Coordinates of C-alpha atoms and ligand atoms in Angstrom, one line a residue:
M191 CA 0.0 0.0 0.2
N192 CA 1.1 3.6 -0.7
Q193 CA 0.5 5.9 1.9
K194 CA 0.7 9.9 1.3
A195 CA 3.1 11.2 3.2
V196 CA 2.2 13.1 6.5
L197 CA 4.4 16.2 7.1
P198 CA 5.2 17.8 10.4
G199 CA 4.3 21.3 10.9
T200 CA 1.4 23.7 10.0
T201 CA -1.1 22.7 7.6
A202 CA -2.8 24.6 4.8
N203 CA -5.8 25.1 7.3
G204 CA -3.3 26.3 10.1
Q205 CA -3.6 23.4 12.1
Q206 CA -0.6 21.3 13.6
T207 CA -0.2 17.8 12.1
T208 CA -0.5 15.8 15.0
L209 CA 0.0 11.9 15.3
G210 CA -1.3 9.7 17.8
V211 CA -0.1 6.9 19.5
M212 CA -2.4 3.9 21.6
G213 CA -1.2 3.5 25.2
G214 CA 1.0 6.1 27.2
G215 CA 3.8 3.8 28.5
Q216 CA 7.4 4.6 28.4
L217 CA 7.6 3.6 24.7
G218 CA 4.8 5.9 23.8
R219 CA 6.6 8.8 25.7
M220 CA 9.6 8.0 23.7
F221 CA 7.7 7.7 20.3
V222 CA 6.2 11.1 21.6
Q223 CA 9.7 12.8 22.2
A224 CA 10.9 11.3 19.0
A225 CA 7.4 12.8 17.1
Q226 CA 7.8 16.3 18.5
R227 CA 11.2 16.6 18.1
M228 CA 10.6 16.7 14.3
G229 CA 7.8 19.8 14.8
Y230 CA 4.6 17.1 15.0
F231 CA 1.9 17.7 17.7
T232 CA 1.1 14.1 19.3
A233 CA -1.8 12.8 21.2
V234 CA -2.0 9.7 23.3
L235 CA -4.8 7.7 24.2
D236 CA -4.5 5.9 27.8
P237 CA -6.9 5.7 30.8
D238 CA -4.3 6.3 33.4
P239 CA -3.8 9.8 34.2
A240 CA 0.1 10.0 35.1
S241 CA 0.8 7.6 32.0
P242 CA 4.4 8.5 31.0
A243 CA 3.7 9.4 27.3
G244 CA 0.3 11.5 28.9
L245 CA 2.1 13.6 30.9
I246 CA 4.3 15.1 28.2
S247 CA 2.0 14.9 24.9
H248 CA 0.1 17.7 23.4
F249 CA -3.1 15.8 23.8
H250 CA -3.9 13.1 26.4
I251 CA -7.1 11.6 25.8
Q252 CA -8.0 9.5 29.0
A253 CA -10.5 7.0 28.3
D254 CA -10.5 3.2 28.1
Y255 CA -9.1 1.7 24.5
L256 CA -12.4 0.7 23.3
D257 CA -14.8 4.0 24.2
E258 CA -16.1 5.2 20.9
Q259 CA -15.9 9.0 21.7
A260 CA -12.2 8.7 22.8
L261 CA -11.2 6.7 19.3
A262 CA -13.6 9.4 17.5
Q263 CA -11.5 12.2 19.2
M264 CA -8.0 10.4 18.1
M265 CA -9.1 9.9 14.4
Q266 CA -10.1 13.9 14.2
R267 CA -7.2 14.9 16.0
C268 CA -4.4 12.9 14.4
A269 CA -3.1 12.8 10.8
A270 CA -1.8 8.8 11.6
I271 CA -1.9 6.3 14.4
S272 CA 0.4 4.0 16.0
T273 CA 0.7 2.0 19.0
E274 CA 3.2 1.2 21.8
F275 CA 1.7 -2.0 23.2
E276 CA 0.4 -5.1 21.6
N277 CA -2.1 -5.7 24.0
V278 CA -4.3 -2.5 22.8
P279 CA -7.7 -4.4 21.6
S280 CA -7.6 -4.9 18.0
G281 CA -11.3 -3.7 18.0
A282 CA -10.5 -0.1 18.7
M283 CA -7.3 -0.5 15.4
F284 CA -10.0 -2.0 13.4
T285 CA -11.9 1.2 14.3
L286 CA -9.4 3.8 13.7
G287 CA -8.1 1.9 10.8
A288 CA -11.2 2.5 8.6
H289 CA -10.7 6.2 9.1
R290 CA -7.2 7.0 9.4
P291 CA -3.7 5.3 8.5
V292 CA -3.0 3.1 11.3
A293 CA 0.6 1.0 11.8
P294 CA 0.9 -1.5 12.6
S295 CA -2.3 -2.6 11.4
A296 CA -4.9 -4.4 13.6
Q297 CA -4.6 -7.8 11.8
C298 CA -0.5 -7.6 12.5
L299 CA -1.5 -6.6 16.4
A300 CA -3.9 -9.8 16.4
I301 CA -1.6 -12.4 15.1
A302 CA 1.0 -10.9 17.6
Q303 CA -1.0 -10.8 20.6
D304 CA -1.5 -14.6 20.2
R305 CA 1.3 -17.4 20.6
I306 CA -0.7 -19.7 18.7
R307 CA -1.0 -17.6 15.8
E308 CA 2.4 -16.1 16.3
K309 CA 4.2 -19.4 15.8
A310 CA 1.7 -20.5 12.9
H311 CA 2.8 -17.5 11.2
F312 CA 6.9 -18.4 12.0
K313 CA 6.2 -21.8 10.1
T314 CA 4.5 -20.2 7.2
C315 CA 7.5 -18.0 7.0
G316 CA 9.8 -21.0 7.4
V317 CA 11.7 -20.0 10.3
P318 CA 12.3 -22.8 13.1
T319 CA 10.7 -22.3 16.6
A320 CA 11.1 -24.3 19.6
P321 CA 9.4 -27.8 19.5
Y322 CA 5.4 -26.9 21.0
A323 CA 2.2 -28.1 21.3
V324 CA -1.0 -26.0 21.2
I325 CA -3.3 -26.7 24.6
K326 CA -6.9 -25.7 24.6
T327 CA -8.5 -28.9 25.8
P328 CA -7.7 -31.5 28.8
E329 CA -7.6 -34.2 25.9
Q330 CA -4.5 -31.8 24.1
L331 CA -2.6 -31.9 27.4
D332 CA -2.8 -35.6 28.1
A333 CA -1.8 -36.1 24.4
I334 CA 1.3 -33.8 25.0
D335 CA 4.6 -35.7 23.6
D336 CA 7.5 -36.5 26.5
T337 CA 10.2 -34.9 24.3
L338 CA 8.5 -31.5 25.0
L339 CA 9.2 -31.7 28.9
P340 CA 11.0 -29.9 30.7
G341 CA 8.7 -27.4 29.0
I342 CA 7.3 -23.6 29.4
L343 CA 3.8 -23.5 29.3
K344 CA 2.6 -19.9 28.3
T345 CA -0.7 -18.5 27.9
A346 CA -1.6 -17.9 24.4
Q347 CA -2.6 -14.2 25.3
L348 CA -1.4 -11.6 27.4
G349 CA 1.8 -12.6 28.8
Y350 CA 4.8 -10.1 29.0
D351 CA 8.1 -10.2 31.0
G352 CA 7.8 -13.9 32.2
K353 CA 4.3 -13.2 33.3
G354 CA 1.8 -15.9 32.0
Q355 CA 4.3 -18.6 32.1
V356 CA 5.1 -21.9 34.1
R357 CA 7.7 -24.5 34.0
V358 CA 6.7 -27.6 34.1
Q359 CA 9.3 -30.4 34.9
E360 CA 7.5 -33.7 34.8
R361 CA 4.1 -34.6 32.8
A362 CA 2.7 -35.0 37.0
D363 CA 2.7 -31.5 36.6
L364 CA 0.9 -30.6 33.4
A365 CA -2.8 -30.5 34.9
A366 CA -1.7 -28.1 38.2
A367 CA 0.3 -25.9 35.8
W368 CA -2.5 -25.3 33.4
A369 CA -4.9 -25.0 36.3
Q370 CA -2.4 -22.1 37.5
L371 CA -2.9 -20.4 33.9
K372 CA -6.6 -20.7 34.8
S373 CA -7.1 -23.4 31.8
V374 CA -6.7 -20.7 29.2
P375 CA -5.5 -21.5 25.9
C376 CA -1.8 -22.0 26.2
V377 CA 1.4 -23.5 24.3
L378 CA 3.4 -25.8 25.8
E379 CA 6.8 -25.6 24.3
R380 CA 10.3 -27.7 25.1
Q381 CA 12.8 -26.0 27.6
L382 CA 15.6 -25.1 25.5
E383 CA 18.8 -24.7 26.5
L384 CA 20.0 -21.3 25.4
L385 CA 23.6 -20.5 24.3
C386 CA 22.4 -16.6 24.3
E387 CA 19.1 -14.6 23.1
C388 CA 19.2 -11.9 20.6
S389 CA 16.8 -9.9 18.6
V390 CA 16.4 -8.2 15.7
I391 CA 14.2 -4.5 15.1
V392 CA 12.9 -4.1 11.5
A393 CA 11.2 -0.6 10.3
R394 CA 9.1 -1.0 7.0
G395 CA 7.1 1.5 5.4
W396 CA 3.8 1.3 3.5
D397 CA 5.6 0.5 0.4
G398 CA 7.0 -2.4 1.8
A399 CA 10.9 -1.2 1.7
A400 CA 12.5 -2.4 5.0
V401 CA 15.6 -1.6 7.1
T402 CA 17.1 -3.3 10.2
Y403 CA 19.2 -2.5 13.4
P404 CA 22.2 -4.4 14.0
V405 CA 21.4 -7.6 16.1
Q406 CA 21.1 -7.0 19.6
R407 CA 22.5 -9.5 22.1
N408 CA 20.0 -9.8 25.4
V409 CA 20.4 -10.9 28.6
H410 CA 17.6 -11.7 30.6
V411 CA 16.8 -12.0 34.3
D412 CA 13.7 -13.7 35.6
G413 CA 12.2 -13.1 32.6
I414 CA 12.9 -9.6 32.1
L415 CA 15.4 -8.2 29.9
A416 CA 18.3 -7.1 32.0
M417 CA 20.9 -6.0 29.6
T418 CA 21.3 -5.4 25.8
E419 CA 24.9 -5.5 24.1
V420 CA 25.5 -4.2 20.4
F421 CA 28.9 -4.3 18.8
D422 CA 30.4 -5.7 16.1
G423 CA 31.2 -9.6 17.1
N424 CA 28.7 -9.7 20.0
L425 CA 27.5 -12.5 17.9
P426 CA 28.7 -14.8 15.1
S427 CA 28.2 -13.0 11.7
A428 CA 26.7 -15.6 9.9
L429 CA 24.1 -16.2 12.4
A430 CA 23.6 -12.3 12.9
E431 CA 23.1 -12.2 9.1
Q432 CA 20.5 -15.1 9.2
A433 CA 18.8 -13.1 12.0
R434 CA 18.2 -10.3 10.0
H435 CA 17.3 -12.2 7.0
A436 CA 14.5 -14.0 8.9
A437 CA 13.3 -10.8 11.1
C438 CA 12.6 -9.3 7.4
A439 CA 11.0 -12.5 6.4
I440 CA 8.7 -12.6 9.2
A441 CA 7.9 -8.8 8.6
H442 CA 7.4 -8.9 4.8
E443 CA 5.0 -12.0 5.1
L444 CA 3.0 -9.6 7.7
E445 CA 2.9 -6.9 5.3
Y446 CA 3.8 -5.2 8.4
V447 CA 3.9 -1.3 8.4
G448 CA 6.0 0.0 11.5
I449 CA 8.7 -1.0 14.1
L450 CA 8.3 -4.6 14.6
C451 CA 10.9 -6.7 17.0
V452 CA 11.9 -10.1 16.6
E453 CA 12.9 -11.7 19.7
F454 CA 15.2 -15.2 19.0
F455 CA 17.0 -17.8 20.9
V456 CA 20.5 -19.1 20.0
I457 CA 20.3 -22.9 20.8
A458 CA 23.9 -25.7 20.8
D459 CA 23.6 -27.6 17.6
P460 CA 25.7 -30.5 17.1
A461 CA 25.8 -29.6 13.4
H462 CA 26.7 -25.8 13.6
A463 CA 29.7 -24.7 16.0
D464 CA 28.0 -21.4 16.5
G465 CA 24.8 -22.6 17.7
S466 CA 21.4 -22.3 15.6
L467 CA 18.8 -19.8 15.7
V468 CA 15.0 -20.4 16.5
V469 CA 12.5 -17.4 16.6
N470 CA 10.9 -17.1 20.2
E471 CA 8.1 -14.2 19.7
I472 CA 7.8 -11.0 18.1
A473 CA 6.6 -7.5 19.4
P474 CA 4.7 -5.2 16.9
R475 CA 6.4 -2.0 18.5
P476 CA 9.4 -0.5 19.3
H477 CA 11.3 -2.9 22.3
N478 CA 13.0 -2.6 25.0
S479 CA 15.9 -3.9 23.6
G480 CA 16.3 -1.2 21.0
H481 CA 16.6 1.8 23.4
Y482 CA 20.5 1.9 23.0
T483 CA 19.4 3.2 19.5
M484 CA 18.6 6.7 20.7
D485 CA 22.3 7.2 22.2
A486 CA 23.8 4.7 19.8
C487 CA 22.9 5.2 16.1
D488 CA 22.0 8.0 14.0
Y489 CA 18.1 7.4 13.7
S490 CA 16.7 5.6 16.9
Q491 CA 13.7 3.0 16.9
F492 CA 11.4 5.4 17.6
D493 CA 12.4 8.0 14.6
L494 CA 11.8 5.2 12.5
Q495 CA 8.5 4.6 14.0
V496 CA 7.5 8.3 13.5
Y497 CA 9.0 7.8 9.7
T498 CA 7.0 4.9 8.9
L499 CA 3.8 5.9 10.5
A500 CA 4.3 9.2 8.5
G501 CA 5.5 7.8 5.2
L502 CA 9.0 9.8 5.0
P503 CA 11.7 8.1 3.4
L504 CA 13.1 5.3 5.3
P505 CA 16.7 6.1 6.2
A506 CA 19.1 2.8 6.7
P507 CA 20.1 3.3 10.5
R508 CA 23.8 3.5 11.4
Q509 CA 25.3 2.3 14.4
H510 CA 28.0 4.9 15.4
S511 CA 29.2 3.3 18.4
P512 CA 29.2 0.2 20.5
A513 CA 26.6 0.1 23.2
V514 CA 25.4 -1.5 26.2
M515 CA 22.0 -0.6 27.8
L516 CA 21.2 -1.8 31.3
N517 CA 17.3 -2.0 32.4
L518 CA 16.6 -0.2 35.5
L519 CA 13.9 -1.8 37.5
G520 CA 11.9 -0.4 40.1
D521 CA 13.7 -2.6 42.5
L522 CA 16.7 -0.3 42.6
W523 CA 14.5 2.0 44.5
F524 CA 14.2 -0.4 47.0
S525 CA 17.1 -2.7 47.9
H526 CA 19.7 -0.9 50.0
P527 CA 21.5 -1.9 53.2
G528 CA 19.1 -2.5 56.4
V529 CA 15.7 -3.3 54.3
A530 CA 15.3 -7.0 54.2
A531 CA 15.0 -8.5 51.0
G532 CA 11.3 -8.6 49.6
A533 CA 10.2 -5.9 52.1
D534 CA 7.8 -2.8 50.9
A535 CA 10.3 -0.4 51.9
P536 CA 10.0 3.4 51.5
A537 CA 12.0 4.0 48.3
K538 CA 15.3 5.8 47.8
T539 CA 16.7 7.4 45.1
P540 CA 19.4 5.3 43.1
D541 CA 23.0 6.8 43.4
W542 CA 22.6 8.8 39.8
L543 CA 25.5 10.9 41.0
A544 CA 28.0 8.1 41.3
V545 CA 26.8 6.6 37.7
L546 CA 26.9 10.0 35.9
A547 CA 30.3 10.2 36.9
L548 CA 31.1 7.4 34.5
P549 CA 32.1 8.1 31.2
G550 CA 29.4 7.6 28.4
V551 CA 26.7 7.0 30.5
R552 CA 23.1 8.5 29.4
L553 CA 20.2 8.1 31.9
H554 CA 16.8 7.5 30.8
L555 CA 14.0 8.0 33.2
Y556 CA 10.3 7.5 32.0
G557 CA 8.5 9.6 34.6
K558 CA 6.6 7.1 36.4
L559 CA 5.6 8.3 39.7
R560 CA 6.1 4.9 41.5
A561 CA 8.4 2.6 42.0
S562 CA 7.6 -1.2 42.4
R563 CA 9.5 -4.7 42.0
G564 CA 10.1 -5.5 38.4
R565 CA 8.5 -2.1 37.1
K566 CA 10.6 -0.6 34.1
M567 CA 11.6 2.7 35.4
G568 CA 14.2 3.7 33.0
H569 CA 17.4 2.6 31.2
L570 CA 21.2 3.8 31.2
T571 CA 23.1 3.6 27.5
I572 CA 26.8 3.4 27.8
T573 CA 28.8 4.3 24.7
G574 CA 32.3 5.0 24.0
D575 CA 35.1 4.5 22.0
T576 CA 35.9 1.0 22.4
V577 CA 33.8 -1.9 23.4
Q578 CA 35.9 -3.2 26.4
Q579 CA 35.6 0.5 27.6
V580 CA 31.9 0.4 27.2
Q581 CA 31.5 -3.0 29.0
A582 CA 33.9 -2.0 31.7
T583 CA 31.6 1.1 32.6
A584 CA 28.8 -0.9 32.0
A585 CA 30.0 -3.4 34.6
S586 CA 30.5 -0.6 36.9
A587 CA 27.3 1.1 36.4
A588 CA 25.9 -2.3 37.3
E589 CA 27.6 -3.2 40.5
L590 CA 27.2 0.9 41.5
L591 CA 23.7 0.6 41.6
G592 CA 23.0 -3.4 42.4
I593 CA 22.0 -4.3 39.0
R594 CA 21.8 -8.2 38.8
L595 CA 23.2 -9.2 35.3
A596 CA 22.5 -13.1 36.3
Ligands
LIG236 P1 7.7 -12.8 27.4 O1 6.5 -12.5 26.7 O2 7.2 -12.6 28.8 O3 8.7 -12.0 26.9 P2 8.7 -15.1 26.2 O4 8.3 -16.1 25.7 O5 9.8 -14.0 25.7 O6 8.0 -14.5 27.3 O7 9.7 -15.7 27.6 C1 10.5 -14.8 28.3 C2 12.1 -15.4 28.9 O8 11.9 -16.6 29.5 C3 12.8 -15.6 27.4 O9 13.6 -14.2 26.9 C4 13.6 -16.7 27.6 O10 14.9 -16.2 28.4 C5 12.8 -17.7 28.5 N1 12.5 -18.5 28.1 C6 11.1 -18.4 26.7 N2 10.6 -19.5 26.7 C7 11.6 -20.5 26.4 C8 12.3 -21.7 26.2 N3 11.4 -22.3 25.2 N4 13.5 -22.2 26.2 C9 14.3 -22.0 27.2 N5 14.0 -20.1 27.9 C10 12.8 -19.9 27.4
LIG237 MG1 10.0 -12.2 25.4

């Protein structure tokens, strides 16, 4: 599809061109910042009066995502609309998409919202996944192949940051695990031994042209992203090339428009010394593992979210520095000497002064008013001249703040 470009600034009838985003979390906030830098006005739909994006947007429509009046306001205000989280009801996107350019499309969101459909899509694209089975009935649970155990039972919908998942050691544990997940539709995946995890961000325009960022190497702790490292040699180059190629195939087959992140596992493979790649899941939006692009690339993932949505000529992004990204979870506001582990103690301020004294560190806080454990409050990007320097600084920053990397 070709979409007429939506240009920033004042329109012929004296109005400011406005871009909209469904969802007001940190990803929406960084989209808003990128759009505003170029001169767009922004509108955010999010029910939370204190949403990070809503707090800084020109317009904040505070309502439920399916509220008809709110959707009508979004359409009235916005020349084009994107989203920042995959669980925006696809009905809302269908409504908006009937009247305004919406990227990604409701159809793409519906696939990304459902692990069963997502995995079927990977199969269509010829990209291998972990062995898995779909579980919707007790009979399907009984019929599980032994080779899927030990496995991870994951709800088909609404999981994130490791939530909606239960590890299952043996067959006898299956029924309890499914009951724990309220017996909703699930997939059971074999638990793989991971050599590492990586992800690729694709930006794809209305005309089908696509560009990718370098492959990100990711470290998760307790199912949540803790660190991303991006530099030449972070992965064997053939694997990295394969990951970029697979990510593009997945985006093209979806006729995806916007920013798509594809997450992969690298697993041991007797046939390949470097291991082989399996796709894990997709995120139909900018991704936590791409935050380093704001400081280490000439165009960030949020810039390209704006470019793709607005139908601007799509530049190939260039990374100009090795980078490490460290997530700042709410735990950092709690864990300090004298407070028992797990206690809900009064929050402290992490030692930003010490961290900001390190070379090449940039602090990004998302403007969340309350810290809680596991909540993504911000991130650090560390850039520098050499990989060694960047890694050493990241290690110092992690130690100063008490960030767990394993
Ligand atoms: P989420 O939607 O919560 O990100 P994921 O499916 O990506 O869910 O799982 C979160 C993390 O759990 C992964 O990044 C990985 O570290 C681990 N994990 C998930 N599935 C598997 C698997 N089949 N084998 C081994 N580890 C897994
Ligand atoms: Mg994931």
